[in-house]
CSV table of C-alpha atoms in Angstrom, one decimal:
chain,number,residue,atom,x,y,z
A,1,UNK,CA,134.2,2.8,98.8
A,2,UNK,CA,134.3,5.0,95.8
A,3,UNK,CA,131.6,3.0,94.2
A,4,UNK,CA,128.9,3.8,96.7
A,5,UNK,CA,127.6,7.2,95.4
A,6,UNK,CA,127.3,5.6,91.9
A,7,UNK,CA,125.1,2.8,93.2
A,8,UNK,CA,123.1,5.3,95.2
A,9,UNK,CA,122.4,7.3,92.0
A,10,UNK,CA,121.3,4.2,90.2
A,11,UNK,CA,119.1,3.4,93.1
A,12,UNK,CA,117.5,6.9,92.7
A,13,UNK,CA,116.7,6.1,89.1
A,14,UNK,CA,114.4,3.4,90.3
A,15,UNK,CA,112.0,6.1,91.6
A,16,UNK,CA,111.6,7.4,88.0
A,17,UNK,CA,109.8,4.2,87.1
A,18,UNK,CA,106.8,4.7,89.3
A,19,UNK,CA,103.5,3.3,88.0
A,20,UNK,CA,100.8,5.6,86.8
A,21,UNK,CA,97.1,5.0,86.4
A,22,UNK,CA,94.9,6.2,83.7
A,23,UNK,CA,91.6,7.6,85.0
A,24,UNK,CA,88.7,5.6,83.8
A,25,UNK,CA,85.0,5.9,84.3
A,26,UNK,CA,84.0,3.8,87.2
A,27,UNK,CA,81.4,1.2,86.4
A,28,UNK,CA,79.2,0.5,89.3
A,29,UNK,CA,77.1,-2.6,89.3
A,30,UNK,CA,74.2,-3.7,91.5
A,31,UNK,CA,75.6,-7.1,92.1
A,32,UNK,CA,79.0,-8.8,92.4
A,33,UNK,CA,77.9,-11.2,89.6
A,34,UNK,CA,77.4,-8.4,87.2
A,35,UNK,CA,80.8,-6.8,88.0
A,36,UNK,CA,82.4,-10.2,87.4
A,37,UNK,CA,80.5,-10.6,84.2
A,38,UNK,CA,81.8,-7.2,83.0
A,39,UNK,CA,85.4,-8.2,83.9
A,40,UNK,CA,85.0,-11.5,82.1
A,41,UNK,CA,83.5,-10.1,79.0
A,42,UNK,CA,85.9,-7.1,78.6
A,43,UNK,CA,88.8,-9.5,79.1
A,44,UNK,CA,87.7,-12.0,76.5
A,45,UNK,CA,86.7,-9.6,73.8
A,46,UNK,CA,89.3,-8.1,71.5
A,47,UNK,CA,89.8,-4.4,70.8
A,48,UNK,CA,89.6,-4.1,67.0
A,49,UNK,CA,91.7,-1.0,66.9
A,50,UNK,CA,94.7,-2.3,68.8
A,51,UNK,CA,94.2,-5.9,68.0
A,52,UNK,CA,96.5,-7.4,70.6
A,53,UNK,CA,94.7,-5.8,73.5
A,54,UNK,CA,91.4,-6.8,75.0
A,55,UNK,CA,88.6,-4.4,75.6
A,56,UNK,CA,89.4,-4.1,79.3
A,57,UNK,CA,93.0,-2.9,78.6
A,58,UNK,CA,92.6,-0.8,75.5
A,59,UNK,CA,92.4,3.0,75.6
A,60,UNK,CA,91.2,3.3,72.0
A,61,UNK,CA,88.0,5.4,71.7
A,62,UNK,CA,86.1,2.5,70.2
A,63,UNK,CA,87.1,0.2,73.1
A,64,UNK,CA,85.8,2.9,75.5
A,65,UNK,CA,82.5,3.0,73.6
A,66,UNK,CA,82.2,-0.8,73.5
A,67,UNK,CA,83.0,-1.0,77.3
A,68,UNK,CA,80.2,1.5,77.9
A,69,UNK,CA,77.9,-0.5,75.6
A,70,UNK,CA,78.7,-3.8,77.4
A,71,UNK,CA,78.2,-2.0,80.8
A,72,UNK,CA,74.7,-0.9,79.8
A,73,UNK,CA,73.8,-4.3,78.4
A,74,UNK,CA,74.9,-6.0,81.6
A,75,UNK,CA,72.8,-3.5,83.6
A,76,UNK,CA,69.9,-4.5,81.5
A,77,UNK,CA,70.5,-8.1,82.6
A,78,UNK,CA,71.7,-9.5,79.3
A,79,UNK,CA,73.6,-12.8,79.3
A,80,UNK,CA,77.2,-13.3,78.0
A,81,UNK,CA,75.9,-15.0,74.9
A,82,UNK,CA,73.5,-12.2,74.1
A,83,UNK,CA,76.2,-9.6,74.5
A,84,UNK,CA,78.9,-11.4,72.6
A,85,UNK,CA,76.3,-12.3,70.0
A,86,UNK,CA,75.5,-8.6,69.6
A,87,UNK,CA,79.1,-7.8,69.0
A,88,UNK,CA,79.9,-10.7,66.7
A,89,UNK,CA,76.9,-9.7,64.6
A,90,UNK,CA,78.6,-6.4,63.9
A,91,UNK,CA,82.3,-7.2,64.1
A,92,UNK,CA,82.5,-10.9,63.4
A,93,UNK,CA,84.2,-13.7,65.4
A,94,UNK,CA,87.4,-11.8,65.3
A,95,UNK,CA,86.3,-9.8,68.3
A,96,UNK,CA,86.2,-12.9,70.4
A,97,UNK,CA,89.4,-14.4,71.9
A,98,UNK,CA,87.5,-17.6,72.3
A,99,UNK,CA,85.8,-18.1,68.9
A,100,UNK,CA,83.0,-20.7,68.8
A,101,UNK,CA,83.6,-24.1,67.3
A,102,UNK,CA,82.1,-24.1,63.8
A,103,UNK,CA,83.0,-24.9,60.2
A,104,UNK,CA,84.9,-21.7,59.8
A,105,UNK,CA,87.0,-22.2,62.9
A,106,UNK,CA,87.4,-26.0,62.5
A,107,UNK,CA,91.1,-25.7,61.4
A,108,UNK,CA,91.8,-23.3,64.3
A,109,UNK,CA,90.5,-25.6,67.0
A,110,UNK,CA,91.6,-28.9,65.5
A,111,UNK,CA,95.2,-28.0,64.5
A,112,UNK,CA,96.6,-28.6,68.0
A,113,UNK,CA,94.9,-31.9,68.4
A,114,UNK,CA,95.9,-33.0,64.9
A,115,UNK,CA,99.5,-32.0,65.3
A,116,UNK,CA,99.6,-33.9,68.6
A,117,UNK,CA,98.2,-36.9,66.9
A,118,UNK,CA,100.6,-36.7,63.9
A,119,UNK,CA,103.5,-36.3,66.3
A,120,UNK,CA,102.4,-39.4,68.2
A,121,UNK,CA,102.1,-41.3,64.9
A,122,UNK,CA,105.6,-40.2,63.9
A,123,UNK,CA,106.9,-41.2,67.3
A,124,UNK,CA,105.4,-44.7,67.0
A,125,UNK,CA,106.8,-45.1,63.5
A,126,UNK,CA,110.3,-44.0,64.7
A,127,UNK,CA,110.2,-46.3,67.7
A,128,UNK,CA,109.1,-49.2,65.5
A,129,UNK,CA,111.7,-48.8,62.8
A,130,UNK,CA,114.5,-48.0,65.3
A,131,UNK,CA,117.4,-50.4,64.9
A,132,UNK,CA,119.9,-50.8,67.7
A,133,UNK,CA,123.2,-49.2,66.9
B,1,UNK,CA,120.8,-45.9,63.1
B,2,UNK,CA,120.2,-44.6,59.6
B,3,UNK,CA,117.2,-42.5,58.9
B,4,UNK,CA,115.5,-43.3,55.6
B,5,UNK,CA,115.6,-40.7,52.9
B,6,UNK,CA,111.9,-39.8,53.5
B,7,UNK,CA,112.7,-39.2,57.2
B,8,UNK,CA,115.7,-37.1,56.3
B,9,UNK,CA,113.8,-34.7,54.1
B,10,UNK,CA,110.6,-34.6,56.1
B,11,UNK,CA,111.7,-31.6,58.3
B,12,UNK,CA,112.6,-29.8,55.1
B,13,UNK,CA,109.2,-30.4,53.6
B,14,UNK,CA,107.4,-29.4,56.8
B,15,UNK,CA,109.5,-26.2,57.0
B,16,UNK,CA,108.8,-25.4,53.4
B,17,UNK,CA,105.1,-25.9,54.0
B,18,UNK,CA,105.2,-23.6,57.0
B,19,UNK,CA,107.1,-20.9,55.1
B,20,UNK,CA,104.6,-21.2,52.3
B,21,UNK,CA,101.7,-20.6,54.8
B,22,UNK,CA,103.6,-17.7,56.4
B,23,UNK,CA,104.3,-16.2,52.9
B,24,UNK,CA,100.6,-16.3,52.1
B,25,UNK,CA,99.8,-14.5,55.3
B,26,UNK,CA,102.3,-11.8,54.6
B,27,UNK,CA,99.9,-10.5,51.9
B,28,UNK,CA,97.0,-10.2,54.3
B,29,UNK,CA,96.7,-7.1,56.4
B,30,UNK,CA,95.4,-8.1,59.8
B,31,UNK,CA,93.8,-4.7,60.1
B,32,UNK,CA,91.5,-5.5,57.2
B,33,UNK,CA,88.8,-7.5,58.9
B,34,UNK,CA,86.2,-9.0,56.6
B,35,UNK,CA,82.8,-7.5,57.3
B,36,UNK,CA,80.1,-9.8,58.6
B,37,UNK,CA,77.5,-7.6,57.0
B,38,UNK,CA,78.4,-8.3,53.4
B,39,UNK,CA,75.2,-9.3,51.5
B,40,UNK,CA,73.1,-8.4,54.6
B,41,UNK,CA,70.6,-5.6,54.9
B,42,UNK,CA,72.0,-2.2,56.0
B,43,UNK,CA,71.6,-1.8,59.8
B,44,UNK,CA,68.7,0.5,60.5
B,45,UNK,CA,69.6,4.0,61.4
B,46,UNK,CA,67.8,7.3,61.7
B,47,UNK,CA,70.1,10.3,61.8
B,48,UNK,CA,69.7,14.1,61.6
B,49,UNK,CA,71.7,15.6,58.8
B,50,UNK,CA,74.6,18.0,59.0
B,51,UNK,CA,73.0,20.5,56.7
B,52,UNK,CA,69.3,21.6,56.3
B,53,UNK,CA,68.2,19.5,59.3
B,54,UNK,CA,66.9,16.7,57.2
B,55,UNK,CA,66.5,13.0,58.1
B,56,UNK,CA,68.9,10.3,56.8
B,57,UNK,CA,67.6,6.8,57.4
B,58,UNK,CA,68.1,3.4,55.8
B,59,UNK,CA,64.9,4.0,53.9
B,60,UNK,CA,66.7,6.8,52.0
B,61,UNK,CA,68.9,4.1,50.4
B,62,UNK,CA,66.1,2.2,48.8
B,63,UNK,CA,66.0,2.0,45.0
B,64,UNK,CA,69.5,3.3,44.2
B,65,UNK,CA,73.0,2.2,44.4
B,66,UNK,CA,74.8,4.2,47.0
B,67,UNK,CA,78.0,4.6,48.9
B,68,UNK,CA,78.1,5.5,52.6
B,69,UNK,CA,81.4,7.0,53.7
B,70,UNK,CA,82.1,7.1,57.4
B,71,UNK,CA,84.4,10.1,58.1
B,72,UNK,CA,85.4,12.6,60.7
B,73,UNK,CA,87.3,15.8,60.8
B,74,UNK,CA,89.7,14.5,63.3
B,75,UNK,CA,90.6,11.7,60.9
B,76,UNK,CA,93.7,12.5,58.9
B,77,UNK,CA,93.2,9.8,56.3
B,78,UNK,CA,89.7,11.1,55.6
B,79,UNK,CA,91.2,14.4,54.5
B,80,UNK,CA,93.6,12.5,52.2
B,81,UNK,CA,90.7,10.6,50.8
B,82,UNK,CA,88.5,13.6,50.2
B,83,UNK,CA,89.6,14.7,46.7
B,84,UNK,CA,88.8,11.2,45.4
B,85,UNK,CA,85.3,11.4,46.9
B,86,UNK,CA,84.8,14.8,45.1
B,87,UNK,CA,85.6,13.0,41.9
B,88,UNK,CA,83.3,10.0,42.7
B,89,UNK,CA,80.4,12.4,43.4
B,90,UNK,CA,80.5,13.3,39.7
B,91,UNK,CA,80.0,9.7,38.6
B,92,UNK,CA,76.6,8.9,37.2
B,93,UNK,CA,74.7,6.0,38.7
B,94,UNK,CA,75.9,6.4,42.3
B,95,UNK,CA,74.7,8.5,45.2
B,96,UNK,CA,77.3,9.3,47.7
B,97,UNK,CA,76.3,9.7,51.3
B,98,UNK,CA,78.3,10.2,54.5
B,99,UNK,CA,78.0,9.6,58.2
B,100,UNK,CA,80.0,12.0,60.3
B,101,UNK,CA,81.4,9.7,63.0
B,102,UNK,CA,81.8,11.0,66.5
B,103,UNK,CA,82.6,14.5,65.4
B,104,UNK,CA,82.0,18.1,66.3
B,105,UNK,CA,79.1,19.3,64.2
B,106,UNK,CA,80.4,22.8,63.7
B,107,UNK,CA,83.8,21.6,62.7
B,108,UNK,CA,82.3,19.2,60.3
B,109,UNK,CA,80.3,21.9,58.6
B,110,UNK,CA,83.2,24.2,58.2
B,111,UNK,CA,85.4,21.3,57.1
B,112,UNK,CA,83.0,20.5,54.3
B,113,UNK,CA,82.6,24.1,53.4
B,114,UNK,CA,86.4,24.4,53.0
B,115,UNK,CA,87.2,21.2,51.2
B,116,UNK,CA,83.9,20.9,49.3
B,117,UNK,CA,80.9,18.7,50.0
B,118,UNK,CA,80.6,15.7,47.7
B,119,UNK,CA,77.8,14.1,49.7
B,120,UNK,CA,74.1,14.2,49.0
B,121,UNK,CA,73.3,13.8,52.7
B,122,UNK,CA,75.6,13.7,55.7
B,123,UNK,CA,74.1,12.0,58.8
B,124,UNK,CA,75.4,12.9,62.3
B,125,UNK,CA,76.5,10.0,64.4
B,126,UNK,CA,77.5,11.9,67.4
B,127,UNK,CA,77.9,9.0,69.9
B,128,UNK,CA,79.1,6.4,67.4
B,129,UNK,CA,76.2,4.0,67.8
B,130,UNK,CA,75.4,3.8,64.1
B,131,UNK,CA,79.1,3.2,63.5
B,132,UNK,CA,79.0,0.3,65.9
B,133,UNK,CA,75.9,-1.1,64.2
B,134,UNK,CA,77.8,-1.0,60.9
B,135,UNK,CA,80.9,-2.6,62.4
B,136,UNK,CA,83.0,0.5,62.0
B,137,UNK,CA,86.3,0.3,63.8
B,138,UNK,CA,88.4,2.9,62.1
B,139,UNK,CA,87.5,5.8,59.8
B,140,UNK,CA,87.4,6.2,56.9
B,141,UNK,CA,85.2,3.2,56.0
B,142,UNK,CA,83.0,3.1,52.9
B,143,UNK,CA,80.1,0.8,52.3
B,144,UNK,CA,78.6,0.0,48.9
B,145,UNK,CA,74.9,-0.6,49.1
B,146,UNK,CA,72.7,-2.0,46.4
B,147,UNK,CA,69.2,-1.0,45.3
B,148,UNK,CA,67.5,-3.3,47.8
B,149,UNK,CA,69.5,-1.8,50.7
B,150,UNK,CA,72.0,-4.7,51.1
B,151,UNK,CA,75.7,-4.0,51.8
B,152,UNK,CA,77.7,-5.4,48.9
B,153,UNK,CA,81.2,-4.2,49.6
B,154,UNK,CA,83.1,-2.6,52.4
B,155,UNK,CA,86.3,-0.6,52.1
B,156,UNK,CA,88.3,-0.2,55.3
B,157,UNK,CA,90.7,2.7,55.2
B,158,UNK,CA,90.9,5.3,52.5
B,159,UNK,CA,89.6,4.6,49.0
B,160,UNK,CA,92.3,4.8,46.4
B,161,UNK,CA,91.9,5.5,42.6
B,162,UNK,CA,92.9,1.9,42.0
B,163,UNK,CA,90.4,0.4,44.3
B,164,UNK,CA,87.7,2.6,42.9
B,165,UNK,CA,88.6,1.8,39.3
B,166,UNK,CA,89.2,-1.9,39.7
B,167,UNK,CA,86.7,-3.0,42.4
B,168,UNK,CA,84.1,-0.5,43.3
B,169,UNK,CA,83.2,1.1,40.0
B,170,UNK,CA,82.7,-2.2,38.1
B,171,UNK,CA,80.6,-3.4,41.0
B,172,UNK,CA,78.4,-0.3,40.8
B,173,UNK,CA,77.9,-0.8,37.1
B,174,UNK,CA,76.9,-4.4,37.7
B,175,UNK,CA,74.5,-3.5,40.5
B,176,UNK,CA,72.9,-0.8,38.4
B,177,UNK,CA,72.4,-3.2,35.5
B,178,UNK,CA,70.6,-5.7,37.7
């Protein structure tokens, strides 16, 4: 019975970890499609300041600027390709979490397939040369 | 079952190769992104200047080798870099410009009055759009621009005496000669 107050105190500590929200400018769109486009773009573009965050999550000033820029471009009716093209022309493919398949990114895209293939070859070889114990 | 000698040392070779690749990457700073604008024309800009209400545009850069330094008074590293820029301004064969990135104009004026103004012209980029066009993602950033207005080198972060001596100054001499 002595333990109960202790548990109660620990329970109280749980209330310290309440979530908090950072106020953000609200982006209002004319259509649901545009809102979805904004969500998609800001989630698949990298924040260059905090490189492991996307533009939707980052609170870096540059990320805010780029969100605003993407917002305006969507309002103007620009396509995903046009907007990510605009940004890659300035910041390079690094800004994209899904870089395009080209000569520069050949190794990036092909390494998984190549590794799988090599693993398969190795497996075949192992099975073929396996001798019963 | 006895694995052949080749099979036995294969994991070791693979691991060494991986470690070698990792070691190579240790030297790379992931925050130093290569600029896509190298050897491309300077993005067009048309900015009011911090002093004398002049215009600073990409036409201003024609016919001379110049440096454009993106700085801001809220940027601590910029202040660290400032004495070197004062020295660079004395170097013949280079015109030093600046773009004051997302800054308070009054603060920037008094900042330059206090620490000295090494720049021929300082453009005001209040909303950061010129910075975005240049691919700036962290001040200070410095661009070396040739006589035809093409970007030839980009320094991300503060210039250091070593970078100046070993990379930028030789490049300036080369660009002036051509």
